[in-house]
Short mmCIF file of C-alpha atoms in Angstrom, two decimals:
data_model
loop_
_atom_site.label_atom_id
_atom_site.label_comp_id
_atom_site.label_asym_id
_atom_site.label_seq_id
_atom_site.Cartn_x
_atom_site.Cartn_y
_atom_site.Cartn_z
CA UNK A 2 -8.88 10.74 14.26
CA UNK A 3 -6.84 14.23 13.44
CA UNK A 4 -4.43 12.61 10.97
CA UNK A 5 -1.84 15.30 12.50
CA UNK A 6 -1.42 13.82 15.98
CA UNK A 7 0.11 10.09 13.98
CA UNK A 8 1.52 7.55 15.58
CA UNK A 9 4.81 9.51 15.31
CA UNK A 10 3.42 12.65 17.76
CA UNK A 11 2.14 10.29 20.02
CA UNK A 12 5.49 8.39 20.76
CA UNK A 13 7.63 11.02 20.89
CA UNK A 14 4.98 12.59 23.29
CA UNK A 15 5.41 9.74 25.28
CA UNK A 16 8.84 9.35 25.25
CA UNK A 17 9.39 12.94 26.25
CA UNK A 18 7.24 13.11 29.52
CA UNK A 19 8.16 9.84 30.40
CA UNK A 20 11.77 10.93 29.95
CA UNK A 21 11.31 13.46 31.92
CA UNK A 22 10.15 11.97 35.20
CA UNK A 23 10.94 8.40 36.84
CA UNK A 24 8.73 5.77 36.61
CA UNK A 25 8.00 6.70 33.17
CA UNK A 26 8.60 3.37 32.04
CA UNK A 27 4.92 2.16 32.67
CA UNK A 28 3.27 5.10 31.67
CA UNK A 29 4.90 5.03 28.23
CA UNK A 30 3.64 1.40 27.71
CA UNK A 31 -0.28 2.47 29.17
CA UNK A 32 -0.37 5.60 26.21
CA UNK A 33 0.81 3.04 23.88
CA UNK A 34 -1.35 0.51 24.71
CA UNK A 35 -4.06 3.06 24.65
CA UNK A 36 -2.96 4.38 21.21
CA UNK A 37 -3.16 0.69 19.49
CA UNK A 38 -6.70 0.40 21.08
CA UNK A 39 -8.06 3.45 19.21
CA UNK A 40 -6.18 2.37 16.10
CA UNK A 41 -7.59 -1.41 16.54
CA UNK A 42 -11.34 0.36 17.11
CA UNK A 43 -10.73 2.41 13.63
CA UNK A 44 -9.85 -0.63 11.68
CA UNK A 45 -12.81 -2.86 12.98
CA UNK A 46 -15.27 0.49 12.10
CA UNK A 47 -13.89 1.18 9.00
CA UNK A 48 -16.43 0.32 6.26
CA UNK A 49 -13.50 0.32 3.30
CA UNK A 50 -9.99 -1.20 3.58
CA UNK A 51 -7.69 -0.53 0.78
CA UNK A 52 -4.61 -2.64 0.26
CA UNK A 53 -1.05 -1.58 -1.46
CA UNK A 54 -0.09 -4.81 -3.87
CA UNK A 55 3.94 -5.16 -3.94
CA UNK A 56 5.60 -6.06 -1.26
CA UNK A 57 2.13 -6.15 1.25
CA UNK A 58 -0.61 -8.23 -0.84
CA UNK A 59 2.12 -9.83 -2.52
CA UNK A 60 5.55 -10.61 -1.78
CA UNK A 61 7.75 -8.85 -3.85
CA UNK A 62 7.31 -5.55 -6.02
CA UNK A 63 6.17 -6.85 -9.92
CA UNK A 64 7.95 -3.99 -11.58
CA UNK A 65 10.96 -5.35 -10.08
CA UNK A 66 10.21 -8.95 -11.28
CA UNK A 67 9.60 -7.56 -14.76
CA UNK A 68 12.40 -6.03 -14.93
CA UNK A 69 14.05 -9.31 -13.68
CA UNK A 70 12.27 -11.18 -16.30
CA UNK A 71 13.61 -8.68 -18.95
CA UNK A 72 17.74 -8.80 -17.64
CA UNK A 73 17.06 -5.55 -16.33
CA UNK A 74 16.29 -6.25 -12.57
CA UNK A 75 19.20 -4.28 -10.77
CA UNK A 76 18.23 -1.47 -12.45
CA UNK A 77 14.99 -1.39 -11.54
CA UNK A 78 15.07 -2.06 -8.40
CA UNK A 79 16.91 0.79 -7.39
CA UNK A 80 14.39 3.31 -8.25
CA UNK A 81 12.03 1.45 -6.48
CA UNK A 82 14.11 1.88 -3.28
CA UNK A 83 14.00 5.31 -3.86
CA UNK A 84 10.47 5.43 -4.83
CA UNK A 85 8.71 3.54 -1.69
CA UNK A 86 11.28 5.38 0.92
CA UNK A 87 10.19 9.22 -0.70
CA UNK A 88 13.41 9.76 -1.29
CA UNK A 89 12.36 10.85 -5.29
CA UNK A 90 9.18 11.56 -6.32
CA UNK A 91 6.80 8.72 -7.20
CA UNK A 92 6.07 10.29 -10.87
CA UNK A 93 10.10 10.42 -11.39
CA UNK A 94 11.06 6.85 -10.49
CA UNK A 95 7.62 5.06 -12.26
CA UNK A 96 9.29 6.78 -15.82
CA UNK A 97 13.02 6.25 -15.00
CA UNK A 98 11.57 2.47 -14.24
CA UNK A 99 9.38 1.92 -17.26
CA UNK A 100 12.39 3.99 -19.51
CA UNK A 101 14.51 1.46 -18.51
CA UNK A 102 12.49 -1.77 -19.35
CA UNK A 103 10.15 -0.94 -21.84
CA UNK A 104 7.98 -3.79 -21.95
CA UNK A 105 6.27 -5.25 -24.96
CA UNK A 106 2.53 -6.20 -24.28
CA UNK A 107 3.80 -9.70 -25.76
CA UNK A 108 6.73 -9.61 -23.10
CA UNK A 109 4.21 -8.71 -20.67
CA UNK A 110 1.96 -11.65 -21.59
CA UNK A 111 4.47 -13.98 -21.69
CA UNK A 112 6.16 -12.06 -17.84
CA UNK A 113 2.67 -13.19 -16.46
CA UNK A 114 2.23 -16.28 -17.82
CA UNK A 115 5.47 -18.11 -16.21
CA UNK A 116 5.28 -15.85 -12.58
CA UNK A 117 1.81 -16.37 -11.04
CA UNK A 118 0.99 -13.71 -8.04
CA UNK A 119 3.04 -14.48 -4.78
CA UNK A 120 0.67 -13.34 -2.28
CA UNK A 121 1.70 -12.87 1.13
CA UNK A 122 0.69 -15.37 3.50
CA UNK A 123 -2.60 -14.78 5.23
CA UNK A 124 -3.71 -11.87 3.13
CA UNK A 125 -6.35 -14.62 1.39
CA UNK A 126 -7.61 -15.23 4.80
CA UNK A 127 -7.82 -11.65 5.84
CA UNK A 128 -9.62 -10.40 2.64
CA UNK A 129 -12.24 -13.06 2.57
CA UNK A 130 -12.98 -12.06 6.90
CA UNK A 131 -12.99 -8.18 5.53
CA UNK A 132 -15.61 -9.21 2.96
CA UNK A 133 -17.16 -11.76 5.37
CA UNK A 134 -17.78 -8.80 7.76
CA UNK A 135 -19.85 -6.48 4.42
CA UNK A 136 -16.41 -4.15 4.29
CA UNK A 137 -15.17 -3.10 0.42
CA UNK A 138 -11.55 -4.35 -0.42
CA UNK A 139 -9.63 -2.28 -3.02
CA UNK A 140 -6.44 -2.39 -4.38
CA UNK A 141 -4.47 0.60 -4.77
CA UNK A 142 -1.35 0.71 -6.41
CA UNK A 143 1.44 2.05 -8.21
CA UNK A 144 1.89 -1.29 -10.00
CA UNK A 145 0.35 -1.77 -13.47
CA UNK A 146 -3.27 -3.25 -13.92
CA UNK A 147 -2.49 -5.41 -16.44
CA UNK A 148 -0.34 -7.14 -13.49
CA UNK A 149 -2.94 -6.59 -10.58
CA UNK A 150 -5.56 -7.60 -12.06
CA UNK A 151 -4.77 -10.84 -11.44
CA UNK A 152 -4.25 -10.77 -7.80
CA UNK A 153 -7.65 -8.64 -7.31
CA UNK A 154 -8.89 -12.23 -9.77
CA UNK A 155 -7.38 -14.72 -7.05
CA UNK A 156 -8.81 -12.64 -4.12
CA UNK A 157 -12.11 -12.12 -5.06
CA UNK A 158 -11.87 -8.59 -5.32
CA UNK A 159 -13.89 -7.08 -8.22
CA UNK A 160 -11.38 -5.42 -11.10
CA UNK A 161 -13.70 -2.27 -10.21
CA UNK A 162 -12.02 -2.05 -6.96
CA UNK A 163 -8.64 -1.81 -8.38
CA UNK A 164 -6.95 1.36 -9.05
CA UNK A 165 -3.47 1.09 -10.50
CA UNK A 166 -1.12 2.72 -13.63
CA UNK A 167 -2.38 1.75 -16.68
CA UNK A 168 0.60 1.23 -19.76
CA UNK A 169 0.03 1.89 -23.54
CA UNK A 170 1.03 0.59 -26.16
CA UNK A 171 1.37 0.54 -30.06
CA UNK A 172 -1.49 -1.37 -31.48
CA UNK A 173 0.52 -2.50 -33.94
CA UNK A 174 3.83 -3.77 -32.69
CA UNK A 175 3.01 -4.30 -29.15
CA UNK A 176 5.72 -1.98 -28.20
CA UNK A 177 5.34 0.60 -25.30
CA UNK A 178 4.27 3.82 -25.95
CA UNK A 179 3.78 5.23 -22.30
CA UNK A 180 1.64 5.70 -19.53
CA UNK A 181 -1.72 7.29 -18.51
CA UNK A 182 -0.70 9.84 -16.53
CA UNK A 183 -4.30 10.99 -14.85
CA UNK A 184 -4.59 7.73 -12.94
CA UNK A 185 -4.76 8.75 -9.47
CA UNK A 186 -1.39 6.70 -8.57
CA UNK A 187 0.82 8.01 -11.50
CA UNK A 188 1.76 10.62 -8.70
CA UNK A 189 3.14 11.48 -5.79
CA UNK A 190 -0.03 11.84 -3.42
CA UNK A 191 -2.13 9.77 -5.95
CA UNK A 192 -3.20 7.21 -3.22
CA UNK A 193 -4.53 9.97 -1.11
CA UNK A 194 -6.87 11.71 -4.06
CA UNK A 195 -7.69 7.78 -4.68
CA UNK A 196 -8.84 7.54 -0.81
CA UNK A 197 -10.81 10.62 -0.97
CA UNK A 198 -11.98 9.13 -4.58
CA UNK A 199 -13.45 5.68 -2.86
CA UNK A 200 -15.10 7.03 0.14
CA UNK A 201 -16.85 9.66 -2.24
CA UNK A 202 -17.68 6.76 -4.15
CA UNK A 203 -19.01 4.46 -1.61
CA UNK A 204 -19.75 7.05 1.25
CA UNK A 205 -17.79 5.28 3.61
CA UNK A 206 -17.08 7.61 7.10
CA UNK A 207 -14.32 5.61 7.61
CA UNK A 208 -11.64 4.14 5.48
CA UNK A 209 -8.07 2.35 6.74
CA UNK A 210 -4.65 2.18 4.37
CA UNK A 211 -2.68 -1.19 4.39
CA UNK A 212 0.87 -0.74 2.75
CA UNK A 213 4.57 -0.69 3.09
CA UNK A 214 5.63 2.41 1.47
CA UNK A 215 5.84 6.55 1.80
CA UNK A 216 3.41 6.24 -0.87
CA UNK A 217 1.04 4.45 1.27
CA UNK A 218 1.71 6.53 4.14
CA UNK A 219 0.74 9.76 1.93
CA UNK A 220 -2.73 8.50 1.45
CA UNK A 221 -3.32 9.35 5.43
CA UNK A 222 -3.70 13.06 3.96
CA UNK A 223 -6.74 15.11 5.00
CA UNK A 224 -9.87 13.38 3.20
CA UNK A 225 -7.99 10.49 3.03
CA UNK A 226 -7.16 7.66 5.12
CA UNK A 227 -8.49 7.80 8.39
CA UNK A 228 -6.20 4.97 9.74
CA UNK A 229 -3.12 3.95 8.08
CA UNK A 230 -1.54 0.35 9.01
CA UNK A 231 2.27 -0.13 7.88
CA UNK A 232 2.96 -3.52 7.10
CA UNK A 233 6.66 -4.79 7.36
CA UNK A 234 6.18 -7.98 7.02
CA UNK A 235 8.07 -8.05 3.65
CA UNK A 236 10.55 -5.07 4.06
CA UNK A 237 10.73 -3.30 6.90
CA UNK A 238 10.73 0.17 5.68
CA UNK A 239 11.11 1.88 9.35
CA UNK A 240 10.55 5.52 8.86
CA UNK A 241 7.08 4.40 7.12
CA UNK A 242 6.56 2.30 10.21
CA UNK A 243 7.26 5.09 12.43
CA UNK A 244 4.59 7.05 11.55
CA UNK A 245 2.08 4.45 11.25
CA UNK A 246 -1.25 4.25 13.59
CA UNK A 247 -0.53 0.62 13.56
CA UNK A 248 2.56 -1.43 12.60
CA UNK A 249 1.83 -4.98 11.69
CA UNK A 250 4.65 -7.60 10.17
CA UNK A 251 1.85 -10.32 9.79
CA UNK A 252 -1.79 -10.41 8.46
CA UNK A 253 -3.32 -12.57 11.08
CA UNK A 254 -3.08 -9.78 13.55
CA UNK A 255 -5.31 -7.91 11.73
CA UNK A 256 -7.27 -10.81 10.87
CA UNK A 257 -8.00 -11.40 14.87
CA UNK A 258 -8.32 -7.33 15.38
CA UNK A 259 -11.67 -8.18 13.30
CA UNK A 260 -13.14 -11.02 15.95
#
């Protein structure tokens, strides 16, 4: 699939011919039709699905809970807005965010021991069919490992398969120090190099995106993501879901895609 003609090319195509012409109506809903089918056939031949975590494996984004956690939620969150709509640069808003809270690893400890993952129903029942059916999971996120690694944990998804920020901090005090900034998703774009990364890896032809933001859009990049799903069924992030091969707001219709 040309990652240039995306789902966004293809329905404005459709809407401007049958526009255009009466009885475009029906023909707008056969190209459409015929567009999910290829996208449905890409997802059941891909040989490596990789998942975004916040707000699409789980329900809600975990830097924003952490910052909850630490009085500093508000915050927080509103870099986050701006992070998973592109509207600032993914590098920008992971500092302004960890700047803000600053987490101790003892705070971060104690963050995970009280708030177990909130996975989003059905995404237990569509990893273990994935697996069921020989395809690699990953996790790819701009969440921190120490947080995801978890979730990969409850999903059966080896910690291998998870690529994520990774925080330092003083070996001392506990007290944050920073961030590795060469992890793949520090970055604007990171999910893409960490696409091209995994099918290198695995020599997988064909590899499908599952996520809710611009960030998980970006990894549909030449090299990248051959198919990229937008999931909404957490927020509805519509200019992501625009340009989407596939829009989804529940698991299970990807789960049945796979029968």
């Amino acid at each position: 699939m040309a990652p240039t003609r995306s789902a966004r090319w293809r329905r404005t195509e459709a809407a401007r011919r049958g526009g255009a012409r009466g009885g475009g109506g029906s023909r707008n809903v056969t190209r459409m039709s015929g567009f999910k089918n290829a996208a449905v056939d890409l997802w059941k031949r891909a040989e490596v699905v990789c998942f975004d975590v916040d707000s699409t494996v789980c329900s809600s984004e975990g830097i924003d809970d952490l910052g909850d956690y630490l009085g500093k939620g508000e915050a927080v969150a509103e870099f986050t807005a701006k992070a998973m709509t592109g509207t600032m640069p993914f590098e920008e808003a992971l500092a302004a965010r960890l700047d803000i809270i600053r987490p101790s690893s003892g705070e971060i400890d104690k963050f995970l021991e009280s708030d177990a993952p909130k996975l989003t129903p059905g995404i237990a029942g569509l990893v273990a069919a994935l697996q069921g059916k020989g395809k690699a999971v990953y996790l790819v996120s701009g969440g921190f490992r120490v947080m995801i690694d978890p979730v990969a944990d409850e999903l059966r998804i080896p910690r291998e398969n998870v690529f994520a920020n990774t925080l330092f901090f003083d070996q001392g005090t506990g007290s944050y120090t920073g961030f590795d900034d060469t992890e793949f998703t520090s970055r604007a774009g990171g999910k893409a190099r960490a696409a091209r990364h995994i099918k290198e890896i695995t020599k997988a032809t064909t590899l499908a995106m599952v996520g809710d933001g611009a960030t998980d859009l970006e990894a549909r990049q030449p090299g990248g993501a051959d198919i990229f799903v937008g999931f909404g069924g957490i927020v509805k992030r519509e200019a992501v879901l625009d340009q989407a091969d596939w829009a989804v707001c529940d698991f299970e219709e990807l789960t049945r895609a796979l029968e």
